[in-house]
mmCIF file of C-alpha atoms in Angstrom:
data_model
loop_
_atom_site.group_PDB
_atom_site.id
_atom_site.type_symbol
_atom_site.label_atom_id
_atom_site.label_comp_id
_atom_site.label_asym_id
_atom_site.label_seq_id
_atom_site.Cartn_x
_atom_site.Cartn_y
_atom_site.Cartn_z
ATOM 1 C CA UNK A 956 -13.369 -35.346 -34.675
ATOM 2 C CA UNK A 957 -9.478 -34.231 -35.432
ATOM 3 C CA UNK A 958 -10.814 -30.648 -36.291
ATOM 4 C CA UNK A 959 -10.430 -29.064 -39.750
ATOM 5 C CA UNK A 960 -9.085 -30.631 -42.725
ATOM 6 C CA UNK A 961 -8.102 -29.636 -45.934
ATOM 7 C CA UNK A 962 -6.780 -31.488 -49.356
ATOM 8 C CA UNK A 963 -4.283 -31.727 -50.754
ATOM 9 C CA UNK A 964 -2.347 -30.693 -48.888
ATOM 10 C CA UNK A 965 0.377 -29.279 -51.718
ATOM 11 C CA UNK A 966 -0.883 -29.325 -55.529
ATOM 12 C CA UNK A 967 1.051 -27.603 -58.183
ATOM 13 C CA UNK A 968 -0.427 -26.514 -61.751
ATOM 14 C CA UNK A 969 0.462 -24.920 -64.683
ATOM 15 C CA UNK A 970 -0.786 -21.894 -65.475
ATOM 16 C CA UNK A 971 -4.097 -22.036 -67.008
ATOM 17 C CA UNK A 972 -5.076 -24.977 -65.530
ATOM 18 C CA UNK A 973 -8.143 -25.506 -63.068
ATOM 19 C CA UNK A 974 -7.568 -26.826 -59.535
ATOM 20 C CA UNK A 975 -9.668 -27.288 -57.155
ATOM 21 C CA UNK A 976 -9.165 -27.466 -52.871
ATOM 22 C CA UNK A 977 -11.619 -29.481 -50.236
ATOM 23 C CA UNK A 978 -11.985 -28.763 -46.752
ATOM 24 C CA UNK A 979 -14.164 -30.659 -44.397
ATOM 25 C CA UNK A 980 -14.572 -28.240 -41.095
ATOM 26 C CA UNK A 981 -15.634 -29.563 -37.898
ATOM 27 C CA UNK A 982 -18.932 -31.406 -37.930
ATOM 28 C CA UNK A 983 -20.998 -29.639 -35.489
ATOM 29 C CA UNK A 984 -19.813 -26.040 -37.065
ATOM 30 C CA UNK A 985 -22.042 -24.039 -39.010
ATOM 31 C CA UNK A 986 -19.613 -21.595 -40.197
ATOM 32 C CA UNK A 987 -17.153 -22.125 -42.603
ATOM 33 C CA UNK A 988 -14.394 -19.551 -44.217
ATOM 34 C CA UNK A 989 -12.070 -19.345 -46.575
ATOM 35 C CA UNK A 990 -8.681 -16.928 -46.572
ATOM 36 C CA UNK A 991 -5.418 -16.252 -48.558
ATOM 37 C CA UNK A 992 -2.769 -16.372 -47.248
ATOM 38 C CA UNK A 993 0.924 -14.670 -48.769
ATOM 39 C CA UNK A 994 4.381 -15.393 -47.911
ATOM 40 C CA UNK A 995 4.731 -12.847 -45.412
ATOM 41 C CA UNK A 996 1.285 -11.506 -45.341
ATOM 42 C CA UNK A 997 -1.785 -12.001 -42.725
ATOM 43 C CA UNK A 998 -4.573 -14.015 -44.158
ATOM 44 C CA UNK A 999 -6.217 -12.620 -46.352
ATOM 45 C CA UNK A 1000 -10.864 -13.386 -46.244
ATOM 46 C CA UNK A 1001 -11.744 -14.628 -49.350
ATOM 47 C CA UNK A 1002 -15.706 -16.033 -48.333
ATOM 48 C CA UNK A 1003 -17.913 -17.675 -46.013
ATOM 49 C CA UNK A 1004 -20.623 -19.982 -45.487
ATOM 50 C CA UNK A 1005 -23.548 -20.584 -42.889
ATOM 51 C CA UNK A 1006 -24.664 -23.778 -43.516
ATOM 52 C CA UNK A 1007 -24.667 -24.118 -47.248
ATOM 53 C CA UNK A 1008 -25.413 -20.120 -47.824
ATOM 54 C CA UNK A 1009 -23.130 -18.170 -48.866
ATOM 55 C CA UNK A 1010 -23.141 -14.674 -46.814
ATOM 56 C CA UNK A 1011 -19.760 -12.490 -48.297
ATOM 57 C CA UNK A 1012 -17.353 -12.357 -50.730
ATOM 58 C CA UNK A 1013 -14.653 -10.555 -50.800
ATOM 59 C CA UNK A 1014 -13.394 -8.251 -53.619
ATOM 60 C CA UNK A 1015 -10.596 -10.177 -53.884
ATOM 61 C CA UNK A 1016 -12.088 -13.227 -54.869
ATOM 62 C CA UNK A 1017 -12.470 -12.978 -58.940
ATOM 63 C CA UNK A 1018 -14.431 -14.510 -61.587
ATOM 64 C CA UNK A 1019 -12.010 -17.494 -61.508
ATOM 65 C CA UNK A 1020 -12.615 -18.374 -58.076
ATOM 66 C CA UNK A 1021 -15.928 -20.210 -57.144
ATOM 67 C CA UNK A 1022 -16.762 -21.933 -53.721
ATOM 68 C CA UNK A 1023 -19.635 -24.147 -52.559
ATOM 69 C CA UNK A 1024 -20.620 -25.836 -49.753
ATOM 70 C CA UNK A 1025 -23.251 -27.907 -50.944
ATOM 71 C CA UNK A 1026 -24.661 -29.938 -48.216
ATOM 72 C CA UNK A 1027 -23.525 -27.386 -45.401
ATOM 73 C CA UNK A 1028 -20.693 -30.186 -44.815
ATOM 74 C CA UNK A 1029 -17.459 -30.043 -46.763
ATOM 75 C CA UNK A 1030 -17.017 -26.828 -49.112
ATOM 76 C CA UNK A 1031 -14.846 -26.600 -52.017
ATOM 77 C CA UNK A 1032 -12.904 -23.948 -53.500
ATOM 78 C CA UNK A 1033 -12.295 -23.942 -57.363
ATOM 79 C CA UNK A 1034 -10.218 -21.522 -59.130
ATOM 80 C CA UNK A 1035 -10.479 -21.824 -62.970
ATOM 81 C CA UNK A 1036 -6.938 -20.765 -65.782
ATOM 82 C CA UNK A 1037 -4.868 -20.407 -62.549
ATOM 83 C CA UNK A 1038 -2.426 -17.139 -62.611
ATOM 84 C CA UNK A 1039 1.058 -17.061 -61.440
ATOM 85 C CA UNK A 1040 -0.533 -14.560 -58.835
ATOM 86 C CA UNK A 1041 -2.930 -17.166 -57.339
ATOM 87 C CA UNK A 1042 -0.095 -19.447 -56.130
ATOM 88 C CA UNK A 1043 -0.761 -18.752 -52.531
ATOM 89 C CA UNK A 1044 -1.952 -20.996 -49.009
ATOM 90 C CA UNK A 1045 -5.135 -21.012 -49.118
ATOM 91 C CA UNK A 1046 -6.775 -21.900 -45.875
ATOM 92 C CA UNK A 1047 -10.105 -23.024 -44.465
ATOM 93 C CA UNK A 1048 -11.278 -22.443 -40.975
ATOM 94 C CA UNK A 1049 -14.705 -23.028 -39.254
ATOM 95 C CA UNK A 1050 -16.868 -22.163 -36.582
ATOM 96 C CA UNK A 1051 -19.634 -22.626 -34.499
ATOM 97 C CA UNK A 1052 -22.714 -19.892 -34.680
ATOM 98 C CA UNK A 1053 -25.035 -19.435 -31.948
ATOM 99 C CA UNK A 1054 -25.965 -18.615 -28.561
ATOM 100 C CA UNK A 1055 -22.203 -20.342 -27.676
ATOM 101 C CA UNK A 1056 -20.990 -18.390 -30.034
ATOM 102 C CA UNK A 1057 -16.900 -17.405 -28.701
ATOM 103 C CA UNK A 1058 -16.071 -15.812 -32.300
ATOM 104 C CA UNK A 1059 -13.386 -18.468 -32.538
ATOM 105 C CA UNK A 1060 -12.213 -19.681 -36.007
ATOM 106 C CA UNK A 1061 -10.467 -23.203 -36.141
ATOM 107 C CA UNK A 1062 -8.335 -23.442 -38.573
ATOM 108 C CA UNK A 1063 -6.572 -26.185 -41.116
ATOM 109 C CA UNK A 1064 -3.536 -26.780 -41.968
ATOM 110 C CA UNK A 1065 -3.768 -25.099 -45.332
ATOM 111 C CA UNK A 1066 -3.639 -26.341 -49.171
ATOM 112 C CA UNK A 1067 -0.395 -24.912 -50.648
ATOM 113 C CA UNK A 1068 -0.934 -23.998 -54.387
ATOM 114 C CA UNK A 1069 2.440 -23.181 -56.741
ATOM 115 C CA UNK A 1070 1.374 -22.238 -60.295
ATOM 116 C CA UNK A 1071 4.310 -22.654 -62.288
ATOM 117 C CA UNK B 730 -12.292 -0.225 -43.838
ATOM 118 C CA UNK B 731 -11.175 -2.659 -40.712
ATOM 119 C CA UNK B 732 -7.465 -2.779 -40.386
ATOM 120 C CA UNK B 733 -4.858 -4.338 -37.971
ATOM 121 C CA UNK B 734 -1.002 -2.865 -37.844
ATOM 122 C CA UNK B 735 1.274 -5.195 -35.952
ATOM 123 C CA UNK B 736 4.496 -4.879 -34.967
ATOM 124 C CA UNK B 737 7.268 -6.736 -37.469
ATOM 125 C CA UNK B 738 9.643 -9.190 -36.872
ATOM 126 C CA UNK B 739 11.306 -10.993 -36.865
ATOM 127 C CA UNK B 740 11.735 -10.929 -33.078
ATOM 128 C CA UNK B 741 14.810 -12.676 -31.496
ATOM 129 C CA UNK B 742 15.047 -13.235 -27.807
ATOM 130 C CA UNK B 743 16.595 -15.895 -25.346
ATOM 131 C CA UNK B 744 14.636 -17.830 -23.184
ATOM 132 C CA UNK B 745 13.519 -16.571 -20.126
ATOM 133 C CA UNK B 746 13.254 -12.884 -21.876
ATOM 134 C CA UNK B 747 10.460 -10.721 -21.325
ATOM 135 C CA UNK B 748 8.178 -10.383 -24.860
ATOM 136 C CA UNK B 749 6.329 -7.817 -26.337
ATOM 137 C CA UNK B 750 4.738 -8.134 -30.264
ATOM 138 C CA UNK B 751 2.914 -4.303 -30.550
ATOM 139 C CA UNK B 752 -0.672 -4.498 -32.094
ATOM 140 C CA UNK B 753 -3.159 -1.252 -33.598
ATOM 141 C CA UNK B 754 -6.291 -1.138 -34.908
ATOM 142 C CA UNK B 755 -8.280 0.715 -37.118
ATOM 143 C CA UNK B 756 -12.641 -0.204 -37.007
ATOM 144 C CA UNK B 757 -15.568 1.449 -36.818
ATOM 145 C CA UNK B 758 -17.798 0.706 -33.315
ATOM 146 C CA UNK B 759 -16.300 -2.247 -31.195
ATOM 147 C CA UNK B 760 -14.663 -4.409 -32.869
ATOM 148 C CA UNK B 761 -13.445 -8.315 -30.602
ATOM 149 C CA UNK B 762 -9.316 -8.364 -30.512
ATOM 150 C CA UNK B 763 -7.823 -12.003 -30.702
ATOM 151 C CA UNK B 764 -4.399 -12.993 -30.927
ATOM 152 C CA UNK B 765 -3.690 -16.650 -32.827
ATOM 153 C CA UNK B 766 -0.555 -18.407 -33.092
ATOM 154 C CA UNK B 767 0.735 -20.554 -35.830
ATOM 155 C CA UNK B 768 3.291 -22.942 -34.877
ATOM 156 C CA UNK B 769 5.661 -24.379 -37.288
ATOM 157 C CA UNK B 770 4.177 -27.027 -39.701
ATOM 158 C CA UNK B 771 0.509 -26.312 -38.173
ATOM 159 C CA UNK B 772 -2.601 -24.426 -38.529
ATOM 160 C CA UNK B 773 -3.717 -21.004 -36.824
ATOM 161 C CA UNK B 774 -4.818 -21.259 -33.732
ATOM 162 C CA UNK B 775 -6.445 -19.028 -30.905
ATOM 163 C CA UNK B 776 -4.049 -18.090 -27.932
ATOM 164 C CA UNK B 777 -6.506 -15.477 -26.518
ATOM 165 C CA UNK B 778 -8.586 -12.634 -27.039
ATOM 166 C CA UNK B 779 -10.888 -9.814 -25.490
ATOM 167 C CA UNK B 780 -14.368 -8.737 -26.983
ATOM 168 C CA UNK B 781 -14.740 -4.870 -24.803
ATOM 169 C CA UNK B 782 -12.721 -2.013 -23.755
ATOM 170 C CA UNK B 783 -10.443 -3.136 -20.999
ATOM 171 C CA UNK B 784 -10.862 -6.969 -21.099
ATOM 172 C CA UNK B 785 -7.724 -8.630 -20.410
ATOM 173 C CA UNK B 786 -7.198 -12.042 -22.297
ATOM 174 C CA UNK B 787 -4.855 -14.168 -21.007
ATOM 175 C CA UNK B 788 -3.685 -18.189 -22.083
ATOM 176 C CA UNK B 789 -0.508 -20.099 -21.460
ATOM 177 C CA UNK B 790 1.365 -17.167 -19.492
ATOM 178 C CA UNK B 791 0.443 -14.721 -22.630
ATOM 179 C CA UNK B 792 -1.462 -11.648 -21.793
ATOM 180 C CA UNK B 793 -2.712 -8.775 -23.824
ATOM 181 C CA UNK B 794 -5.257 -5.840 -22.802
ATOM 182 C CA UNK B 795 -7.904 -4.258 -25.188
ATOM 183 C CA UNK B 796 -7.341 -0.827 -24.717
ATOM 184 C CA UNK B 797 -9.295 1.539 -26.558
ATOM 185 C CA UNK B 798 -8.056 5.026 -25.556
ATOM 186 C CA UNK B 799 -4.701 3.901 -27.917
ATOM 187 C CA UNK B 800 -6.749 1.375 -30.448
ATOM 188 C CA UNK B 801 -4.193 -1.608 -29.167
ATOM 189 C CA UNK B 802 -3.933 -4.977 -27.959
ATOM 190 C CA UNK B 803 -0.921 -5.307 -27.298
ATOM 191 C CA UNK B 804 0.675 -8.868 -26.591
ATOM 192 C CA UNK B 805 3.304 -9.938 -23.581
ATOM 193 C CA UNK B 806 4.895 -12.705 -22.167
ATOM 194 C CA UNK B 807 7.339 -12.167 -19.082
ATOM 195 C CA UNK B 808 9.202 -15.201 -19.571
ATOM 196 C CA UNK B 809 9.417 -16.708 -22.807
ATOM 197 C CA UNK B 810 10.172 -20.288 -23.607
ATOM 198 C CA UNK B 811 11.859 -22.363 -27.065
ATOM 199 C CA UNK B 812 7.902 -23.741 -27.425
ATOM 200 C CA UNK B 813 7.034 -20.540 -27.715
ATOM 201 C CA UNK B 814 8.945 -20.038 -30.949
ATOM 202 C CA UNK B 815 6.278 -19.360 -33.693
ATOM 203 C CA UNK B 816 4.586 -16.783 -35.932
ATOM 204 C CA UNK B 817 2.015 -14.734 -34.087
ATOM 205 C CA UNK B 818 -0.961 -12.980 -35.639
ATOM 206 C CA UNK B 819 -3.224 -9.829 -34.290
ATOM 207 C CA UNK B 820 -6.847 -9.766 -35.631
ATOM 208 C CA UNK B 821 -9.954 -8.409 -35.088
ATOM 209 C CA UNK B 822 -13.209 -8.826 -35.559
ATOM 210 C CA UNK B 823 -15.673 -5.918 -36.500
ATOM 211 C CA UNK B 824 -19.544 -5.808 -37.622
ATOM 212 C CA UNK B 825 -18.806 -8.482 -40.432
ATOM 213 C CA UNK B 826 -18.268 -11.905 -39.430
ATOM 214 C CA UNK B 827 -15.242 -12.134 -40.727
ATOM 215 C CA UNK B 828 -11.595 -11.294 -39.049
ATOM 216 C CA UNK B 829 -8.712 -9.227 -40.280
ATOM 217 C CA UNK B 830 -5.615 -9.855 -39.991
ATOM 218 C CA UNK B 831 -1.935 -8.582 -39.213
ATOM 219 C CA UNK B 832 0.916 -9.323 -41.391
ATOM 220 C CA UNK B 833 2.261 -12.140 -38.210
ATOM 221 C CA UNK B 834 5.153 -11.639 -35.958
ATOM 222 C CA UNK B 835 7.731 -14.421 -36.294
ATOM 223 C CA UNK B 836 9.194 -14.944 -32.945
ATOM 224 C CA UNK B 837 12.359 -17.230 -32.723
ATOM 225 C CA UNK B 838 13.556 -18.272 -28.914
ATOM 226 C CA UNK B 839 17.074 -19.308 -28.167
ATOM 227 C CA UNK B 840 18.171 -21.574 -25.212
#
């Protein structure tokens, strides 16, 4: 296992237009997350998973954005009529729950969107 | 709500200085500190953190100290090297499951 991925790695849109980012976490992990992250800015929680449950949302995360993780394997993060505002990195981390639990996130490298 | 206030950048220093990157928090109870580190052209990753009052984390000559008295967690290297040359990010981790982040810290050694 070579830890999180995410795809693609760049995609850019015109506004309006739907995209939509995959991330396949580490196979044993339970936990899965998803953050925004600015230029210049921390990132930002968006959601999270347990398996294929989704446990929180965050206010930021609008009527345009939708994730799933099916299977409580890959998840996927849609966001519907993109915005100039959503053009962002959005990244997806994921971790192990349990009685090993360290609280450690692992992270991806990060899907760039640019919303022209 | 849950906040982190880190020090900005960006932070200069030749190699072999002595670092410090300044980190607060705002939570509610007792919240786990972690520092990660994002080198360039990769993902986050942990460098080290401390889950109770006075727990020292330590990894790869970085240190920082959960101190609650002054709500920081602060992070310092005494001898900084080129590798070390990326953008560093104070978080913590409070009764949700999920962590907060700093703004990041970009740190830029010089032989």
């Amino acid at each position: 296992d070579t830890g999180v991925s995410q795809d693609p790695r760049h995609k850019i849109t015109k506004r309006g237009q739907n995209v939509t980012f995959r991330c396949d976490p580490i196979s044993e992990h339970n936990r899965l997350y998803w953050y925004r992250q600015t230029l210049g800015q921390g990132p930002e929680f968006l959601t999270y998973f347990q398996n294929e449950a989704q446990l929180e949302k965050s206010r930021l995360l609008s009527d345009r954005f939708s994730a799933e993780r099916p299977k409580g394997s890959f998840s996927t993060l849609e966001i519907q009529r993109t915005e100039q505002g959503d053009s962002a990195m959005y990244l997806c981390a994921s971790s192990q729950f349990g009685t090993t639990n360290t609280g450690e996130l692992f992270f991806g490298e990060g899907s760039r969107l640019t919303v022209l | 709500g849950n906040s982190v206030t880190q020090m900005e950048g960006p932070v200069t220093l030749s190699e072999e200085a002595f670092l410090t990157i300044n980190c607060t928090y705002t939570a509610t109870g007792y919240p786990s500190l972690f520092w990660y580190v994002q080198y360039p052209g990769e993902g986050l990753q942990l460098l080290l953190k401390a889950t109770k009052a006075d727990d020292k984390g330590s990894n790869k000559g970085f240190e920082a100290t959960y101190r609650k008295e002054t709500t920081s967690f602060h992070l310092e290297k005494g001898s900084v090297q080129v590798s070390d040359s990326a953008v560093y990010f104070c978080a913590l981790r409070g009764g949700s499951e999920k962590l907060v982040f700093g703004k990041g810290t970009k740190l830029t050694v010089n032989p």
